[in-house]
Coordinates of C-alpha atoms and ligand atoms in Angstrom, one line a residue:
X897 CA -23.6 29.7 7.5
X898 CA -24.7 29.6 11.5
X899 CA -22.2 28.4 13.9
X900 CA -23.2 24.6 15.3
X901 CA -23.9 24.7 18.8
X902 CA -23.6 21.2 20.2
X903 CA -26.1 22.0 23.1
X904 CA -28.6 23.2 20.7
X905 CA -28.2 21.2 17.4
X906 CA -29.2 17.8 16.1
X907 CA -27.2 15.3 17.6
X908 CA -27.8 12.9 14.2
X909 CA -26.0 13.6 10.9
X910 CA -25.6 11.8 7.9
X911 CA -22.0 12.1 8.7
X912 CA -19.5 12.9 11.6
X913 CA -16.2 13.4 10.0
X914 CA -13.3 14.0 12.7
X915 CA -10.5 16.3 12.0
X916 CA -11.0 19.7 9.6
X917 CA -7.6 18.7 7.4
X918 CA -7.7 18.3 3.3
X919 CA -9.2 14.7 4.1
X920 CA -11.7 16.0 6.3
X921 CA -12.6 19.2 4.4
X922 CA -13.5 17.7 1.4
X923 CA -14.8 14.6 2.5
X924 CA -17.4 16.9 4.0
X925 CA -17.5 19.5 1.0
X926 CA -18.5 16.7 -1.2
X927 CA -21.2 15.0 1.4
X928 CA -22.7 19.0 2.1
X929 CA -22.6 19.7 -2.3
X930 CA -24.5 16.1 -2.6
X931 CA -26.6 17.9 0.0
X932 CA -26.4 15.7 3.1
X933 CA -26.2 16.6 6.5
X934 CA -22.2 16.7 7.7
X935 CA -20.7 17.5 11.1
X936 CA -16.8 18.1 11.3
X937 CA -15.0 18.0 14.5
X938 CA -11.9 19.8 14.7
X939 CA -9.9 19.9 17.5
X940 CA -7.8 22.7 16.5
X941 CA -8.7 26.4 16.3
X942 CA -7.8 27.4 12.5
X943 CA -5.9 28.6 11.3
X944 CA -3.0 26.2 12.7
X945 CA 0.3 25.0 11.7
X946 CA 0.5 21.7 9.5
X947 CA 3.6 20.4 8.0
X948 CA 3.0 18.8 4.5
X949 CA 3.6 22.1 2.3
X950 CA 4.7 21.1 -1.2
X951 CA 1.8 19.6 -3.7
X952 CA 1.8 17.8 -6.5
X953 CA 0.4 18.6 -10.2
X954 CA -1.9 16.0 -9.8
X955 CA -3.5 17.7 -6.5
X956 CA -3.9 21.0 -8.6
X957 CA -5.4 18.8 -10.9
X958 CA -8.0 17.2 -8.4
X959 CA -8.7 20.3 -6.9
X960 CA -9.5 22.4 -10.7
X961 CA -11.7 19.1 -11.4
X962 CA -13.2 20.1 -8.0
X963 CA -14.1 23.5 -9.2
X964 CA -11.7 25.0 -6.5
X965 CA -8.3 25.7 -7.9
X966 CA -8.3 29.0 -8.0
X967 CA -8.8 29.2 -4.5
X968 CA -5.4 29.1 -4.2
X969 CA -4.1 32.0 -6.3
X970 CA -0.1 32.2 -7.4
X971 CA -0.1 35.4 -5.4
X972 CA 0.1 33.7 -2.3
X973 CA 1.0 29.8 -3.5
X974 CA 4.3 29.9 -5.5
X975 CA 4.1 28.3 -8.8
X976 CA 6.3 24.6 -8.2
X977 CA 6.9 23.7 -12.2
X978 CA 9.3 20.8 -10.6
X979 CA 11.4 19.4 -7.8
X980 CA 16.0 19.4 -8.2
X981 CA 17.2 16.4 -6.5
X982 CA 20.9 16.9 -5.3
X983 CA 23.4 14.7 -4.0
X984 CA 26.6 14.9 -1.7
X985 CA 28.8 14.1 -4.8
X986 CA 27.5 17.3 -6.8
X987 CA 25.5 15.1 -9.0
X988 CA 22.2 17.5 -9.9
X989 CA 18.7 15.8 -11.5
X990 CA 15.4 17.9 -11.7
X991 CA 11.6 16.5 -12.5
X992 CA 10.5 18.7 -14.8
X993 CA 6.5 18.6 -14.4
X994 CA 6.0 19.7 -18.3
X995 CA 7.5 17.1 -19.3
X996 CA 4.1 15.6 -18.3
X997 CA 3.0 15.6 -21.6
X998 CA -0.8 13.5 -22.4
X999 CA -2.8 17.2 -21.1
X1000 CA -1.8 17.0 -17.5
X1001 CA -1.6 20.2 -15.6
X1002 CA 1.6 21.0 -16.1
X1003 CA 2.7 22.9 -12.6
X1004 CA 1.5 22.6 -8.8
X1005 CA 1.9 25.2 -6.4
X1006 CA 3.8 25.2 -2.6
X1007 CA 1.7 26.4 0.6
X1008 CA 1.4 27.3 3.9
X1009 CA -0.8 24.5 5.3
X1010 CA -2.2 27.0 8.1
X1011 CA -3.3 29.1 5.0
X1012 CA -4.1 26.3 3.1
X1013 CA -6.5 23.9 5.3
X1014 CA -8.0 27.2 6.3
X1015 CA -9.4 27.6 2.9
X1016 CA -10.5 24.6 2.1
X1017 CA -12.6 24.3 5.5
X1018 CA -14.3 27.1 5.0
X1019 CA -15.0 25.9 1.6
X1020 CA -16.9 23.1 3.3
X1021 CA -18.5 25.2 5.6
X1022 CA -19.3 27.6 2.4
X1023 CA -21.2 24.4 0.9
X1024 CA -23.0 23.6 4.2
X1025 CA -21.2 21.4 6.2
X1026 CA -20.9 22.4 9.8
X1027 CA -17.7 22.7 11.3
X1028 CA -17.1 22.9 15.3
X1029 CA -13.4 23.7 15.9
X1030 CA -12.1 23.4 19.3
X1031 CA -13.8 19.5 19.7
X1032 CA -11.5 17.3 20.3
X1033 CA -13.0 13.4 20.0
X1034 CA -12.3 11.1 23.1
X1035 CA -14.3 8.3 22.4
X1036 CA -15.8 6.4 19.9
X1037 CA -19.5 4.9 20.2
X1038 CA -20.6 1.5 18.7
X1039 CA -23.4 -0.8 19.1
X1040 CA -24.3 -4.0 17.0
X1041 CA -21.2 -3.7 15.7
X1042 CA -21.9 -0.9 14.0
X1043 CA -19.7 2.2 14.5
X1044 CA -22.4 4.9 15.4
X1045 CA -20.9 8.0 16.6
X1046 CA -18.0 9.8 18.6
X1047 CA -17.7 11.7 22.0
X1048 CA -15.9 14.9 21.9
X1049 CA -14.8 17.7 24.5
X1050 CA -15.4 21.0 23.5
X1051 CA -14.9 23.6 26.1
X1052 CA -15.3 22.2 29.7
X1053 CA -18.0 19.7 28.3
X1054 CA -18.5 16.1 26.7
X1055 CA -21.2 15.8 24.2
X1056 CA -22.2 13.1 21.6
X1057 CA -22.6 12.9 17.9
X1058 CA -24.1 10.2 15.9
X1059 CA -23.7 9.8 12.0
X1060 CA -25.2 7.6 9.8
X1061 CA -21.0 7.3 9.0
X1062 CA -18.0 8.2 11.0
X1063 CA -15.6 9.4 8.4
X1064 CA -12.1 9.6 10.3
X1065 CA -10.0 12.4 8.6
X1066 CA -7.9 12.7 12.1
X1067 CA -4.2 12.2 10.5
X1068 CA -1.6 10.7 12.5
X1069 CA -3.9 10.9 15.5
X1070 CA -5.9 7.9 13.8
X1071 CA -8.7 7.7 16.1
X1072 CA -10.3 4.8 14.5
X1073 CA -7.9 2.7 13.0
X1074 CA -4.7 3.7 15.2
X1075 CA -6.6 4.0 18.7
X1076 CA -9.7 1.9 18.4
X1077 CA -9.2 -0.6 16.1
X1078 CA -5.4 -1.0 16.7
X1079 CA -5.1 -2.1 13.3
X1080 CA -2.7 0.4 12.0
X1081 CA 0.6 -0.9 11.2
X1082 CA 4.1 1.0 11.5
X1083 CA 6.2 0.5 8.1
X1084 CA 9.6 -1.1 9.4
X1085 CA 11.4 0.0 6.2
X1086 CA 11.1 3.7 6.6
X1087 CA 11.6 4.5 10.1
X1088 CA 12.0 7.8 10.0
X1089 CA 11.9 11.3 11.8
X1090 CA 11.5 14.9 10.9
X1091 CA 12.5 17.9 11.8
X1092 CA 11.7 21.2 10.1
X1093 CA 11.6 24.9 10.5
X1094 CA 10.5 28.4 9.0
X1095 CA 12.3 31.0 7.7
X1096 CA 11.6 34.5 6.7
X1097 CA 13.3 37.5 4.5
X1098 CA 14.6 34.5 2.4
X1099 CA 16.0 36.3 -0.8
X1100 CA 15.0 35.0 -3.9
X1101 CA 18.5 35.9 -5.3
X1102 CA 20.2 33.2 -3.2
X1103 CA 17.9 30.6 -4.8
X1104 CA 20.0 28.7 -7.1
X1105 CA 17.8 26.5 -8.6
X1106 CA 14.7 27.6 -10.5
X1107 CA 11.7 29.5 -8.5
X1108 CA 9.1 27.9 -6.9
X1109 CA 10.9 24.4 -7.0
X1110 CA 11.2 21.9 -4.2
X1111 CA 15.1 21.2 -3.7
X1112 CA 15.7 18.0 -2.2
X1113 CA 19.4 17.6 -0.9
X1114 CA 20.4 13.8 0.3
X1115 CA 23.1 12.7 1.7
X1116 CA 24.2 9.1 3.6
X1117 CA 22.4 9.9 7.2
X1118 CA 18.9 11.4 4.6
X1119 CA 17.5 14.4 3.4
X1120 CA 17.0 17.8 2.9
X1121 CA 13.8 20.0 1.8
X1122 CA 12.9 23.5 0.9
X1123 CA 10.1 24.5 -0.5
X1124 CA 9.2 28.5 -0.7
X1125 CA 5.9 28.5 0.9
X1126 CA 5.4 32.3 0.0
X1127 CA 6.4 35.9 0.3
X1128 CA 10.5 35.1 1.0
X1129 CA 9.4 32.2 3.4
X1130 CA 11.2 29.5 2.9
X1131 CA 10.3 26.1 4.4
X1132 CA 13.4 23.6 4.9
X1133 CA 13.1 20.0 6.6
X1134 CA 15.7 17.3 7.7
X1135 CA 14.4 13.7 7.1
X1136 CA 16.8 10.8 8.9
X1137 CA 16.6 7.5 10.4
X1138 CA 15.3 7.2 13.5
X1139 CA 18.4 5.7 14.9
X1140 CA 20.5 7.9 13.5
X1141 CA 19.1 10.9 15.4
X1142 CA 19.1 9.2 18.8
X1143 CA 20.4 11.6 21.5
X1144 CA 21.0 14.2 19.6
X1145 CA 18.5 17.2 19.7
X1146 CA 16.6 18.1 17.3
X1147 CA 17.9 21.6 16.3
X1148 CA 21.7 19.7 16.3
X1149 CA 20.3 17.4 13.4
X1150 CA 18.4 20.1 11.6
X1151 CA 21.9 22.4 11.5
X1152 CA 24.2 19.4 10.8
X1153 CA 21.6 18.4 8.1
X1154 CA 21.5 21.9 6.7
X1155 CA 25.3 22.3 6.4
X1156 CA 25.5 19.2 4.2
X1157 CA 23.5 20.8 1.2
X1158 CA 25.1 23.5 -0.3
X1159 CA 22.6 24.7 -2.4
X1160 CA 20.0 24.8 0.9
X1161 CA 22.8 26.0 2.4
X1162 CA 22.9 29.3 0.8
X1163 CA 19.3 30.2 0.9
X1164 CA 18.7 30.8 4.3
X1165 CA 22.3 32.2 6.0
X1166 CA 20.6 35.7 5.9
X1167 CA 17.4 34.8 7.0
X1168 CA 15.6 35.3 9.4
X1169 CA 14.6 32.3 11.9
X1170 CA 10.7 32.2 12.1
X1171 CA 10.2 29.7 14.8
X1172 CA 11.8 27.0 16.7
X1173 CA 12.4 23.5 15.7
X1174 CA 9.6 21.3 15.3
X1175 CA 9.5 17.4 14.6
X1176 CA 7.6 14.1 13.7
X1177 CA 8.6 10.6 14.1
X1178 CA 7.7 7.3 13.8
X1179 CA 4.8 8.4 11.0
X1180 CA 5.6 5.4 8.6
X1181 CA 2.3 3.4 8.5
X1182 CA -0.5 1.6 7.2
X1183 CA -3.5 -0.3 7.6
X1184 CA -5.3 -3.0 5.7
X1185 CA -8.6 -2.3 7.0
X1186 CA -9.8 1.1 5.9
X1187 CA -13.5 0.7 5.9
X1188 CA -16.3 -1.2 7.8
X1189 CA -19.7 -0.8 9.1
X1190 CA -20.3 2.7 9.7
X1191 CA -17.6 4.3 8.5
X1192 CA -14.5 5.1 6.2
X1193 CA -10.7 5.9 7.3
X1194 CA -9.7 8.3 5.0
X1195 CA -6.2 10.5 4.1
X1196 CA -3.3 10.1 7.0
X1197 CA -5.6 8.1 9.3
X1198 CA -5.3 5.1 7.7
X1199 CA -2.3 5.1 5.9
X1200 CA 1.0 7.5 5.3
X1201 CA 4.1 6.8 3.3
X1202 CA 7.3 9.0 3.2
X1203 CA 7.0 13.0 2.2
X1204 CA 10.4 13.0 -0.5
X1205 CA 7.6 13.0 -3.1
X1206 CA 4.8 15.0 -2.0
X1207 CA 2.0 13.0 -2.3
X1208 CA 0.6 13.0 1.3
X1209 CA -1.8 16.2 1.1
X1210 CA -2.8 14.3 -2.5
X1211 CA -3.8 10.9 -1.2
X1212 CA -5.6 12.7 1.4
X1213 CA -7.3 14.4 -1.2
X1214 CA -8.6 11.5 -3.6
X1215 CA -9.2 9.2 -0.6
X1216 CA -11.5 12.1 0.5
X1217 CA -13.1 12.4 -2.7
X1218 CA -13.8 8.6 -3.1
X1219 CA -14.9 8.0 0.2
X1220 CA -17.2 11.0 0.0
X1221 CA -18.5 9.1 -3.0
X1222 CA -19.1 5.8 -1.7
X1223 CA -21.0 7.1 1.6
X1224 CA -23.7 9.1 -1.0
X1225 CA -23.3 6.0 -2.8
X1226 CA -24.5 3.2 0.0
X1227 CA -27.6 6.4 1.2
X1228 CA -28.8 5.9 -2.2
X1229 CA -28.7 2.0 -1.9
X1230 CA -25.4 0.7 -3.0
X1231 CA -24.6 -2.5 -1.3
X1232 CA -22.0 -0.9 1.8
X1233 CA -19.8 -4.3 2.0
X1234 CA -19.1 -4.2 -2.1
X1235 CA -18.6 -0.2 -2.1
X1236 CA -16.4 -0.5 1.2
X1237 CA -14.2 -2.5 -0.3
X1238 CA -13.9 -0.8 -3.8
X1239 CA -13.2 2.2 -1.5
X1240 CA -10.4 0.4 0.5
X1241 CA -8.7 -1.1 -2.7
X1242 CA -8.8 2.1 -4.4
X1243 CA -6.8 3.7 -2.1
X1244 CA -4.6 1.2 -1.2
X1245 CA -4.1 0.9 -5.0
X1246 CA -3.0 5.1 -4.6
X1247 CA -0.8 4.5 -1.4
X1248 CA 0.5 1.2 -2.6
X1249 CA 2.4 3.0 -5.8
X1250 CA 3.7 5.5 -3.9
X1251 CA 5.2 3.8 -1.5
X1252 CA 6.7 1.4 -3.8
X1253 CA 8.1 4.7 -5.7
X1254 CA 9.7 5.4 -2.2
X1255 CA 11.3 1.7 -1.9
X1256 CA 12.7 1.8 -5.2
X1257 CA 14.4 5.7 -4.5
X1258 CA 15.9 5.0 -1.7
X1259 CA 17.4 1.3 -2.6
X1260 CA 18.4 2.9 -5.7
X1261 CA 20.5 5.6 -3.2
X1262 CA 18.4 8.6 -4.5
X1263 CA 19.9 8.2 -7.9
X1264 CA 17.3 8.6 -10.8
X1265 CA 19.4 6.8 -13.6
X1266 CA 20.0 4.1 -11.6
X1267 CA 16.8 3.8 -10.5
X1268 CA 15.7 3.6 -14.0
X1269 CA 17.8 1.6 -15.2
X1270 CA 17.1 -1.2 -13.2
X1271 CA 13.0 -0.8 -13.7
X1272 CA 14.1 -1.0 -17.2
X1273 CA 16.0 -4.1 -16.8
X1274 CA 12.7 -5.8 -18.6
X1275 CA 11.5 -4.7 -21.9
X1276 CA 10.1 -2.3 -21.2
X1277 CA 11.4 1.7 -22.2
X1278 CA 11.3 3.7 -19.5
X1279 CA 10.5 7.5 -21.1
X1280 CA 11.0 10.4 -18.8
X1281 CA 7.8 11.6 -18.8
X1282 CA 6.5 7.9 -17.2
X1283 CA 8.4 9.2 -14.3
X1284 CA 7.4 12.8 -14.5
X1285 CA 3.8 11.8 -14.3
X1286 CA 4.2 8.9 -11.7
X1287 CA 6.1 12.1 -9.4
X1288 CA 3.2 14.1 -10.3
X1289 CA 0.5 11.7 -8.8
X1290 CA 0.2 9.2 -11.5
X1291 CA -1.0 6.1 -9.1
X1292 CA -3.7 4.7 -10.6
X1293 CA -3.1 4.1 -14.4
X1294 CA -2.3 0.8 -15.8
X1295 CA -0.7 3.0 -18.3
X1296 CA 2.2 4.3 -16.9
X1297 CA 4.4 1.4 -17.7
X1298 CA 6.7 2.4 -14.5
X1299 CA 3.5 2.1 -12.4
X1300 CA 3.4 -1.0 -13.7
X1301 CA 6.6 -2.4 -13.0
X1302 CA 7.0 -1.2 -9.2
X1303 CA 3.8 -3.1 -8.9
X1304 CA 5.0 -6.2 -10.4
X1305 CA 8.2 -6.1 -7.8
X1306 CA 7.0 -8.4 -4.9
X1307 CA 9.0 -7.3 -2.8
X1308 CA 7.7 -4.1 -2.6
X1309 CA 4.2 -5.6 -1.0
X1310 CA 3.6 -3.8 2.2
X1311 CA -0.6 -4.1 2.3
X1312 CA -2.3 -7.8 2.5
X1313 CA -2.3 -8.9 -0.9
X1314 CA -5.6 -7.1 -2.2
X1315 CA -6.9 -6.2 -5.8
X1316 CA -5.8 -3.2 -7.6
X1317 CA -8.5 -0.6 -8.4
X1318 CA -7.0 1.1 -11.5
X1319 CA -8.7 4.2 -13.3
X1320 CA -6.9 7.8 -12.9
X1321 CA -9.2 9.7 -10.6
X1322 CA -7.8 12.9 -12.1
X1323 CA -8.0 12.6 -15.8
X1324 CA -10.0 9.7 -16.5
X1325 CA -10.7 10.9 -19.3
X1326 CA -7.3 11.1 -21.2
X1327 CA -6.5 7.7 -19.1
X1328 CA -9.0 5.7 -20.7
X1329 CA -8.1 7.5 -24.0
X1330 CA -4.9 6.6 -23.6
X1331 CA -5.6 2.7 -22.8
X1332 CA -7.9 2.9 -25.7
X1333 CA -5.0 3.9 -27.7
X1334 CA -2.6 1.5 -26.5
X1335 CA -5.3 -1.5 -26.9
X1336 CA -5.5 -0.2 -31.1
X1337 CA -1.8 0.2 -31.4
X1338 CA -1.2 -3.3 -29.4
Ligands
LIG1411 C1 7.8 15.5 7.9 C2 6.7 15.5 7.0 C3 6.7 16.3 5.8 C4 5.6 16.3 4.9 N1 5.7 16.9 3.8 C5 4.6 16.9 2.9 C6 4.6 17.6 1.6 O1 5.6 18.3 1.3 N2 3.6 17.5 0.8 C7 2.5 16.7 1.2 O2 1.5 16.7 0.4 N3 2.4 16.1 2.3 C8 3.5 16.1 3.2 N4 3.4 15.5 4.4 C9 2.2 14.7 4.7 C10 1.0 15.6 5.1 O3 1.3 16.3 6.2 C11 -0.3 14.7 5.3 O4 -0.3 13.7 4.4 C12 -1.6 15.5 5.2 O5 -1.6 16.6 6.1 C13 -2.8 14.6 5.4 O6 -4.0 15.2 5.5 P1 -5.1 14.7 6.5 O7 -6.3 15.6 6.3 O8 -5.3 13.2 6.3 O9 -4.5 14.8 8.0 P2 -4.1 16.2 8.7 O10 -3.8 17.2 7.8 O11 -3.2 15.8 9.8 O12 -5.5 16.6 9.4 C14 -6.0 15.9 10.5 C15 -6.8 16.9 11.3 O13 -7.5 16.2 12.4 C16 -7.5 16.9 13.6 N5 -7.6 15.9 14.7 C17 -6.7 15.0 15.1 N6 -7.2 14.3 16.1 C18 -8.4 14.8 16.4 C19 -9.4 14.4 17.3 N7 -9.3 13.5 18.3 N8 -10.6 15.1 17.3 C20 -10.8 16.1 16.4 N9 -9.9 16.5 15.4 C21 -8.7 15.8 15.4 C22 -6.1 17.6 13.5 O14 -6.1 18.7 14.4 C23 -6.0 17.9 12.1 O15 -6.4 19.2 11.8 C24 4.4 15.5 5.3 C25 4.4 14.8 6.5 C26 5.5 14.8 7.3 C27 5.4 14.0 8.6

């Protein structure tokens, strides 16, 4: 594994991925596996601080189909079996993830992202890809139309790197689609901000709830998380409109938000603070175009929804995957258009069911019952464990009859209209089993 020296090394790759996040990590683990030549440019020194620290089931389950699960050992992930959603009034409802039932992984686990993203980097690196932290990419370099490469600072100097593809795993930064492009679009129903904090010395005992849960606590002006990232550390979040935390600061809303959930509440009066207030707004968005010649957007540069379910660290995952897939796919001659496009309908197909999960949550005020009852207003039965899978990353099956219906609701259509690209990429296998069995028993 030899450090890449930009004033040495080949200037060409097969592919320049910027940012070292999940989406960039393992879009470049799969391209180095598939044995291709991948440069990330990170413009962090790991390990660093990311918020996004609660998974999903379904992430465990992309990352064991990856062959890398147990990189992440209970030890130092907690073991998340569900998430308890409370409200102002008392009323208490938990998703249960082993309620699942159909062989999905039953649990998920919490994190600390700087522990996290640090592993799965080095995994990259591990598989060959070469990784340059500290490069921060200014520019982006096209010709014929054609995106062919990036400019980065690293140290006090500017150098170039050309790909055969420019995957962009940069987040919120967006360097392609939000500040080239300009084709990234903010989503005017959830307008939101967060602020969030550590703690430490958080006692288990005080937990009133089961271990290793998220709590979410919501109340008229938003929510409340906590999620146990590890060793009595104890993450907790404060989610509101963006108008409703005008000129206030953001350590007033985080304590006013605190106070308002009991059951959060409790957990950390005895702990100790790790760090200051830290915040994110404005990061509702999307973007219609997601691919194009000479490269992919792919995780939280293209598109992000709302964190109250967890799925952003997921969809960066499986975007990654996909779009790791389709780049081997067009340097082995796959037409680039056709398997562009699949790419981009795929994963708006993923972001597109979450974030009409989101709508339907909040409209519903947080209330789960409600919020099922009216899906079920058709005639269709709404089981639990529909809605324990779709919260555990259940995006892409035609199966999951709540899926379904969210997609049917038109007005719920934030993307372009655009063709769904349906097939589980987590358990194909019992997906197409189970369409199989619904085609025999219809
Ligand atoms: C308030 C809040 C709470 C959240 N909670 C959750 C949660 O509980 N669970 C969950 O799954 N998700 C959560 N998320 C979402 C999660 O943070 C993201 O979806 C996830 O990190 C996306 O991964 P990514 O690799 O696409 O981007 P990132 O993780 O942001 O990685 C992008 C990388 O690119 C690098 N980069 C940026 N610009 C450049 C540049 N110009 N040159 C080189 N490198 C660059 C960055 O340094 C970074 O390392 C939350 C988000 C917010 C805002």
């Amino acid at each position: 594994m030899a450090t890449f020296d930009p004033t040495r090394d080949r200037q060409h790759h097969d592919a320049v991925v910027i940012g070292g996040g999940p989406a960039g990590s393992i879009t470049a683990r799969q391209l180095a596996a598939a044995g291709y030549d991948v440069l990330v440019l990170e413009r962090e020194e790991f390990p660093r601080f990311h918020i996004g620290e609660s998974q999903l089931p379904y992430t465990a389950g992309i990352l064991e189909r990856l062959g890398i699960l147990d990189l992440f050992p209970a030890e130092d992930f907690p073991t998340k079996w569900g998430a308890e959603f409370t409200g102002p009034s008392g009323d208490f409802r938990r998703v249960d993830f082993t309620t699942q039932g159909g062989g999905r992984r039953e649990a998920a686990f919490q994190c600390e992202r700087a522990k996290f993203d640090d592993i799965l980097l080095r995994n990259a690196e591990q598989l060959g890809a070469q990784v340059l932290h500290g490069a921060r990419v200014t520019e982006v370099l096209e010709s014929d139309g054609r995106i062919r490469g990036v400019r980065y600072r690293h140290g006090d100097s500017e150098y170039e790197a050309y790909g055969t593809f420019v995957l962009d795993a940069s987040g919120r930064a967006g360097v392609l689609a939000h500040r080239y492009f300009k084709n990234r679009r903010p989503n005017t129903r959830l307008e939101l901000v967060g602020y969030f904090k550590h703690f430490g010395d958080v006692d288990e005992a005080t937990n009133p709830g089961i271990e290793g849960d998220i709590q979410v606590g919501h109340h008229p002006d938003g929510w409340l998380w906590a999620i146990p990232i590890g060793h009595g550390k104890l993450s907790v979040g404060a989610v509101t409109p963006a108008h409703r935390a005008r000129g206030a600061s953001p350590a007033a809303v985080f304590d006013e938000h605190i106070a308002r959930v009991p059951r959060v509440k409790c957990r950390v009066e005895g702990a100790t603070v790790l760090e200051d207030v830290r915040g994110e707004s404005d990061y509702c968005y999307f973007s219609n175009t997601l691919a194009g010649d000479g490269y992919f957007s792919v995780g939280d540069a293209g598109c992000f929804v709302d964190p109250i379910f967890s799925a952003g660290v997921y969809l960066a995952i499986t975007s990654a995957v996909r779009a790791a897939d389709s780049v081997i796919a067009i340097l082995r001659g796959a037409d680039e258009r056709e398997t562009q496009r699949d790419y981009e309908n795929f994963v708006k197909t993923g972001y597109d069911c979450y974030t009409r999960l989101i709508y339907a949550f909040y409209d519903s005020e947080f209330n789960f019952g409600r919020y099922v009852a009216s899906l079920a207003n058709s005639s269709v039965t709404i089981e639990g464990r529909w809605i324990a899978r779709l919260l555990s990353g259940d995006f892409w099956s035609r199966n999951n009859p709540v899926g379904e219906l969210l997609r049917n609701n038109r007005e719920y259509d934030t993307f372009d209209p655009f063709p769904f690209v349906y097939g589980c990429p987590v358990y194909p296998e019992q997906d197409a089993a189970e369409s199989n069995e619904a085609a025999v028993v219809g």
